[in-house]
Tab-separated table of C-alpha atoms in Angstrom:
chain	number	residue	atom	x	y	z
A	799	UNK	CA	-0.426	0.188	-0.083
A	800	UNK	CA	1.548	3.839	-0.827
A	801	UNK	CA	1.154	6.193	1.551
A	802	UNK	CA	0.434	10.182	1.070
A	803	UNK	CA	3.482	11.675	3.733
A	804	UNK	CA	1.862	14.781	4.128
A	805	UNK	CA	-1.771	14.118	5.438
A	806	UNK	CA	-1.025	10.388	5.967
A	807	UNK	CA	-3.593	9.239	2.944
A	808	UNK	CA	-3.935	5.571	1.804
A	809	UNK	CA	-3.040	6.544	-2.245
A	810	UNK	CA	-2.540	3.162	-4.047
A	811	UNK	CA	-2.699	-0.781	-2.947
A	812	UNK	CA	-1.327	-3.605	-5.297
A	813	UNK	CA	-2.300	-6.700	-4.842
A	814	UNK	CA	-1.916	-9.817	-7.210
A	815	UNK	CA	-5.371	-12.134	-7.667
A	816	UNK	CA	-5.556	-14.521	-5.345
A	817	UNK	CA	-2.758	-13.741	-3.403
A	818	UNK	CA	-2.198	-13.737	0.194
A	819	UNK	CA	0.588	-14.608	1.124
A	820	UNK	CA	2.220	-11.589	3.888
A	821	UNK	CA	5.101	-10.092	2.282
A	822	UNK	CA	8.497	-10.062	3.720
A	823	UNK	CA	10.538	-7.348	2.385
A	824	UNK	CA	10.183	-4.554	0.003
A	825	UNK	CA	11.934	-2.028	-1.725
A	826	UNK	CA	11.345	1.216	-4.307
A	827	UNK	CA	13.193	2.201	-6.712
A	828	UNK	CA	15.672	5.734	-6.588
A	829	UNK	CA	12.720	7.057	-8.962
A	830	UNK	CA	9.653	6.092	-6.951
A	831	UNK	CA	8.207	4.456	-10.725
A	832	UNK	CA	8.722	0.664	-9.173
A	833	UNK	CA	7.844	-1.369	-5.811
A	834	UNK	CA	9.032	-5.070	-5.261
A	835	UNK	CA	8.087	-7.508	-2.658
A	836	UNK	CA	9.186	-11.577	-2.078
A	837	UNK	CA	6.724	-13.309	-0.194
A	838	UNK	CA	6.913	-16.108	2.447
A	839	UNK	CA	5.181	-18.260	-0.523
A	840	UNK	CA	8.193	-17.390	-1.870
A	841	UNK	CA	7.181	-15.202	-4.797
A	842	UNK	CA	8.851	-12.473	-5.849
A	843	UNK	CA	7.094	-9.539	-7.434
A	844	UNK	CA	7.957	-5.371	-9.695
A	845	UNK	CA	5.176	-3.429	-9.512
A	846	UNK	CA	5.140	0.032	-12.200
A	847	UNK	CA	3.313	2.205	-9.380
A	848	UNK	CA	1.833	4.566	-11.682
A	849	UNK	CA	0.238	1.550	-14.019
A	850	UNK	CA	-0.326	-0.137	-11.362
A	851	UNK	CA	0.203	-3.755	-12.891
A	852	UNK	CA	3.697	-6.435	-12.307
A	853	UNK	CA	6.386	-6.229	-14.673
A	854	UNK	CA	8.007	-9.133	-13.468
A	855	UNK	CA	6.335	-12.023	-11.540
A	856	UNK	CA	8.938	-14.827	-10.689
A	857	UNK	CA	8.482	-18.276	-8.093
A	858	UNK	CA	11.361	-18.040	-6.320
A	859	UNK	CA	10.472	-20.633	-3.664
A	860	UNK	CA	9.522	-20.328	0.090
A	861	UNK	CA	13.048	-18.937	2.365
A	862	UNK	CA	12.775	-15.400	0.979
A	863	UNK	CA	13.937	-12.878	2.754
A	864	UNK	CA	14.761	-10.037	1.340
A	865	UNK	CA	14.604	-7.791	-2.243
A	866	UNK	CA	16.587	-4.647	-3.567
A	867	UNK	CA	15.786	-2.579	-7.009
A	868	UNK	CA	19.436	-1.705	-8.743
A	869	UNK	CA	19.214	1.986	-8.753
A	870	UNK	CA	20.912	2.100	-11.995
A	871	UNK	CA	19.214	-0.056	-14.333
A	872	UNK	CA	15.889	-2.478	-14.431
A	873	UNK	CA	16.806	-4.630	-12.500
A	874	UNK	CA	15.798	-6.669	-9.183
A	875	UNK	CA	17.707	-8.495	-6.258
A	876	UNK	CA	16.331	-11.391	-3.859
A	877	UNK	CA	18.179	-13.709	-1.619
A	878	UNK	CA	16.511	-16.401	0.614
A	879	UNK	CA	17.468	-18.570	3.482
A	880	UNK	CA	19.483	-20.854	1.331
A	881	UNK	CA	21.967	-18.507	0.165
A	882	UNK	CA	20.843	-18.294	-2.931
A	883	UNK	CA	20.894	-14.698	-4.372
A	884	UNK	CA	19.289	-13.868	-7.732
A	885	UNK	CA	18.650	-10.906	-10.185
A	886	UNK	CA	16.435	-10.394	-13.133
A	887	UNK	CA	16.040	-7.487	-15.580
A	888	UNK	CA	12.151	-6.111	-16.424
A	889	UNK	CA	10.740	-3.704	-18.258
A	890	UNK	CA	8.557	-0.654	-17.497
A	891	UNK	CA	5.476	-1.869	-18.659
A	892	UNK	CA	3.945	-5.927	-19.486
A	893	UNK	CA	5.220	-7.610	-21.912
A	894	UNK	CA	2.578	-7.668	-24.112
A	895	UNK	CA	3.983	-10.181	-26.436
A	896	UNK	CA	4.363	-13.089	-23.935
A	897	UNK	CA	0.600	-12.926	-22.226
A	898	UNK	CA	-1.560	-16.264	-21.715
A	899	UNK	CA	-0.829	-19.281	-21.091
A	900	UNK	CA	3.134	-19.721	-23.411
A	901	UNK	CA	4.405	-16.775	-20.665
A	902	UNK	CA	2.490	-18.699	-17.981
A	903	UNK	CA	4.287	-21.755	-18.540
A	904	UNK	CA	7.631	-20.392	-19.159
A	905	UNK	CA	7.631	-18.092	-16.075
A	906	UNK	CA	7.037	-21.494	-14.125
A	907	UNK	CA	9.709	-23.468	-16.270
A	908	UNK	CA	14.182	-24.109	-15.266
A	909	UNK	CA	15.630	-21.182	-16.326
A	910	UNK	CA	16.528	-22.008	-19.174
A	911	UNK	CA	13.414	-21.968	-20.988
A	912	UNK	CA	14.076	-17.775	-20.914
A	913	UNK	CA	16.956	-18.380	-23.789
A	914	UNK	CA	15.438	-20.826	-25.907
A	915	UNK	CA	12.287	-18.815	-25.851
A	916	UNK	CA	13.686	-15.629	-26.072
A	917	UNK	CA	12.421	-13.123	-23.516
A	918	UNK	CA	14.962	-10.171	-22.940
A	919	UNK	CA	12.300	-8.205	-20.694
A	920	UNK	CA	12.810	-11.259	-17.793
A	921	UNK	CA	16.111	-12.648	-18.062
A	922	UNK	CA	17.939	-13.454	-15.081
A	923	UNK	CA	20.917	-11.572	-15.642
A	924	UNK	CA	23.381	-13.244	-12.578
A	925	UNK	CA	22.992	-15.716	-9.479
A	926	UNK	CA	25.273	-15.877	-6.797
A	927	UNK	CA	25.497	-18.718	-4.914
A	928	UNK	CA	29.017	-20.179	-3.740
A	929	UNK	CA	28.408	-20.078	-0.217
A	930	UNK	CA	26.271	-21.079	1.964
A	931	UNK	CA	24.096	-20.116	3.997
A	932	UNK	CA	20.947	-17.453	5.077
A	933	UNK	CA	21.380	-13.851	3.266
A	934	UNK	CA	19.638	-11.471	5.864
A	935	UNK	CA	19.653	-8.487	3.321
A	936	UNK	CA	20.700	-6.947	-0.068
A	937	UNK	CA	21.659	-3.476	-1.453
A	938	UNK	CA	22.682	-1.475	-4.404
A	939	UNK	CA	25.162	0.909	-4.539
A	940	UNK	CA	23.944	3.875	-5.986
A	941	UNK	CA	25.789	3.590	-9.705
A	942	UNK	CA	24.570	0.194	-9.262
A	943	UNK	CA	28.117	-1.107	-9.803
A	944	UNK	CA	28.131	-3.286	-6.254
A	945	UNK	CA	25.906	-5.562	-4.721
A	946	UNK	CA	26.532	-6.318	-1.850
A	947	UNK	CA	24.573	-9.285	0.464
A	948	UNK	CA	24.737	-9.189	4.128
A	949	UNK	CA	24.943	-13.375	6.037
A	950	UNK	CA	24.107	-14.629	8.046
A	951	UNK	CA	27.327	-16.016	8.786
A	952	UNK	CA	28.739	-12.850	9.272
A	953	UNK	CA	30.280	-11.698	5.938
A	954	UNK	CA	29.422	-8.853	3.616
A	955	UNK	CA	30.297	-10.141	0.043
A	956	UNK	CA	30.507	-7.349	-2.674
A	957	UNK	CA	29.631	-8.108	-5.899
A	958	UNK	CA	29.775	-6.634	-9.241
A	959	UNK	CA	29.092	-7.369	-12.918
A	960	UNK	CA	30.543	-8.939	-15.110
A	961	UNK	CA	31.727	-7.383	-19.051
A	962	UNK	CA	28.516	-5.860	-19.423
A	963	UNK	CA	28.120	-3.413	-17.271
A	964	UNK	CA	24.701	-3.110	-15.565
A	965	UNK	CA	22.645	-2.443	-19.012
A	966	UNK	CA	19.439	-4.504	-19.071
A	967	UNK	CA	19.218	-5.342	-21.879
A	968	UNK	CA	22.993	-7.504	-21.788
A	969	UNK	CA	22.864	-11.264	-20.258
A	970	UNK	CA	26.340	-10.729	-17.990
A	971	UNK	CA	27.184	-12.583	-14.444
A	972	UNK	CA	28.393	-11.528	-11.751
A	973	UNK	CA	31.093	-11.522	-9.501
A	974	UNK	CA	32.968	-11.644	-6.078
A	975	UNK	CA	35.283	-8.790	-5.718
A	976	UNK	CA	35.370	-8.969	-1.626
A	977	UNK	CA	34.625	-9.849	1.468
A	978	UNK	CA	34.284	-8.464	4.361
A	979	UNK	CA	34.807	-9.631	7.548
A	980	UNK	CA	34.559	-8.252	11.261
A	981	UNK	CA	31.107	-9.194	12.475
A	982	UNK	CA	30.792	-11.704	15.412
A	983	UNK	CA	27.809	-12.648	14.943
A	984	UNK	CA	25.519	-12.729	11.544
A	985	UNK	CA	25.366	-9.369	9.424
A	986	UNK	CA	21.470	-8.082	9.410
A	987	UNK	CA	21.156	-4.369	7.546
A	988	UNK	CA	23.061	-2.722	4.625
A	989	UNK	CA	23.635	0.520	3.695
A	990	UNK	CA	25.619	2.091	1.172
A	991	UNK	CA	26.674	6.037	1.385
A	992	UNK	CA	25.905	8.580	-1.256
A	993	UNK	CA	28.720	8.815	-2.866
A	994	UNK	CA	29.146	5.342	-2.954
A	995	UNK	CA	32.499	5.212	-1.206
A	996	UNK	CA	31.817	3.758	1.823
A	997	UNK	CA	28.738	0.305	3.476
A	998	UNK	CA	27.600	0.319	6.924
A	999	UNK	CA	26.048	-2.596	7.459
A	1000	UNK	CA	24.626	-3.947	11.061
A	1001	UNK	CA	24.633	-6.945	12.439
A	1002	UNK	CA	23.190	-9.242	15.479
A	1003	UNK	CA	26.612	-8.191	17.690
A	1004	UNK	CA	25.197	-4.449	18.072
A	1005	UNK	CA	27.298	-2.656	16.187
A	1006	UNK	CA	27.874	-0.934	12.238
A	1007	UNK	CA	30.915	-1.636	10.938
A	1008	UNK	CA	31.738	0.328	7.986
A	1009	UNK	CA	34.060	-0.208	5.138
A	1010	UNK	CA	36.126	1.305	2.392
A	1011	UNK	CA	33.801	-0.370	-0.552
A	1012	UNK	CA	37.359	0.462	-3.154
A	1013	UNK	CA	40.026	-1.695	-1.388
A	1014	UNK	CA	36.814	-4.314	1.944
A	1015	UNK	CA	39.355	-2.560	4.292
A	1016	UNK	CA	36.978	-1.918	7.484
A	1017	UNK	CA	37.165	2.125	8.729
A	1018	UNK	CA	34.436	2.154	11.346
A	1019	UNK	CA	32.714	0.339	14.643
A	1020	UNK	CA	29.673	1.686	16.098
A	1021	UNK	CA	28.986	0.366	19.255
A	1022	UNK	CA	26.953	1.302	21.481
A	1023	UNK	CA	23.524	-0.191	20.413
A	1024	UNK	CA	21.591	-2.247	23.335
A	1025	UNK	CA	20.842	-5.149	21.496
A	1026	UNK	CA	20.869	-6.691	17.194
A	1027	UNK	CA	21.096	-3.991	14.509
A	1028	UNK	CA	17.949	-4.110	12.452
A	1029	UNK	CA	18.095	-0.678	10.636
A	1030	UNK	CA	20.970	1.276	8.972
A	1031	UNK	CA	20.579	3.900	6.410
A	1032	UNK	CA	22.493	7.085	5.381
A	1033	UNK	CA	20.965	10.700	5.034
A	1034	UNK	CA	22.083	12.743	2.317
A	1035	UNK	CA	23.821	14.777	4.487
A	1036	UNK	CA	26.222	11.202	5.018
A	1037	UNK	CA	25.623	10.786	8.775
A	1038	UNK	CA	24.876	7.046	9.276
A	1039	UNK	CA	21.445	6.787	11.263
A	1040	UNK	CA	21.060	2.859	12.543
A	1041	UNK	CA	17.696	0.800	15.160
A	1042	UNK	CA	18.794	-1.823	17.168
A	1043	UNK	CA	15.693	-4.719	18.524
A	1044	UNK	CA	16.081	-2.273	22.527
């Protein structure tokens, strides 16, 4: 549901037909045009807010925990308890050429079917499954050149698109560029600085830690929370704000 921040009135509700599973995580695009959701039933959806329609629907299986939208390309990333992260491209509107039964069959088929049937608007452009363990959070840098994953083992991984850049029309993989260590317990939340040079991560060890994105060097540790940190964000003046369970 979308709300007006001035008078707190509901603007619009987005809901799939016959869908009653509760939402696990939401993400809104930097331009405010799209919102992505993952639910307990394992569905991933990207909505065009103005049109009120889904531009991507994907049944990824139960156990999803997080979702993020790339601010520099029409891409959505989602991860779950099995440690896998997938990145899919989407278009601005529904694909009129692939509506109906054929589209529904393709949506439920293996990833290779997308290549066989030639549906570039819904291409899987990345799959990160090199490591085991729950993924708790995802975040793209503002320029779309880095995808960060926060893991239950306490590590934060940085991924970069392979040759081809962040163009959502091209199929390319993502490669691991750095592993950030420091949290004694699981990493739970992520936020990039506005200049994309620093990554902040909150953890179950009640700390927020910051790293240099370029070389993976830890540059700060913020202590003082009485319980695990569950949210972190960076304001436009580069001040960091974090929240914990207690």
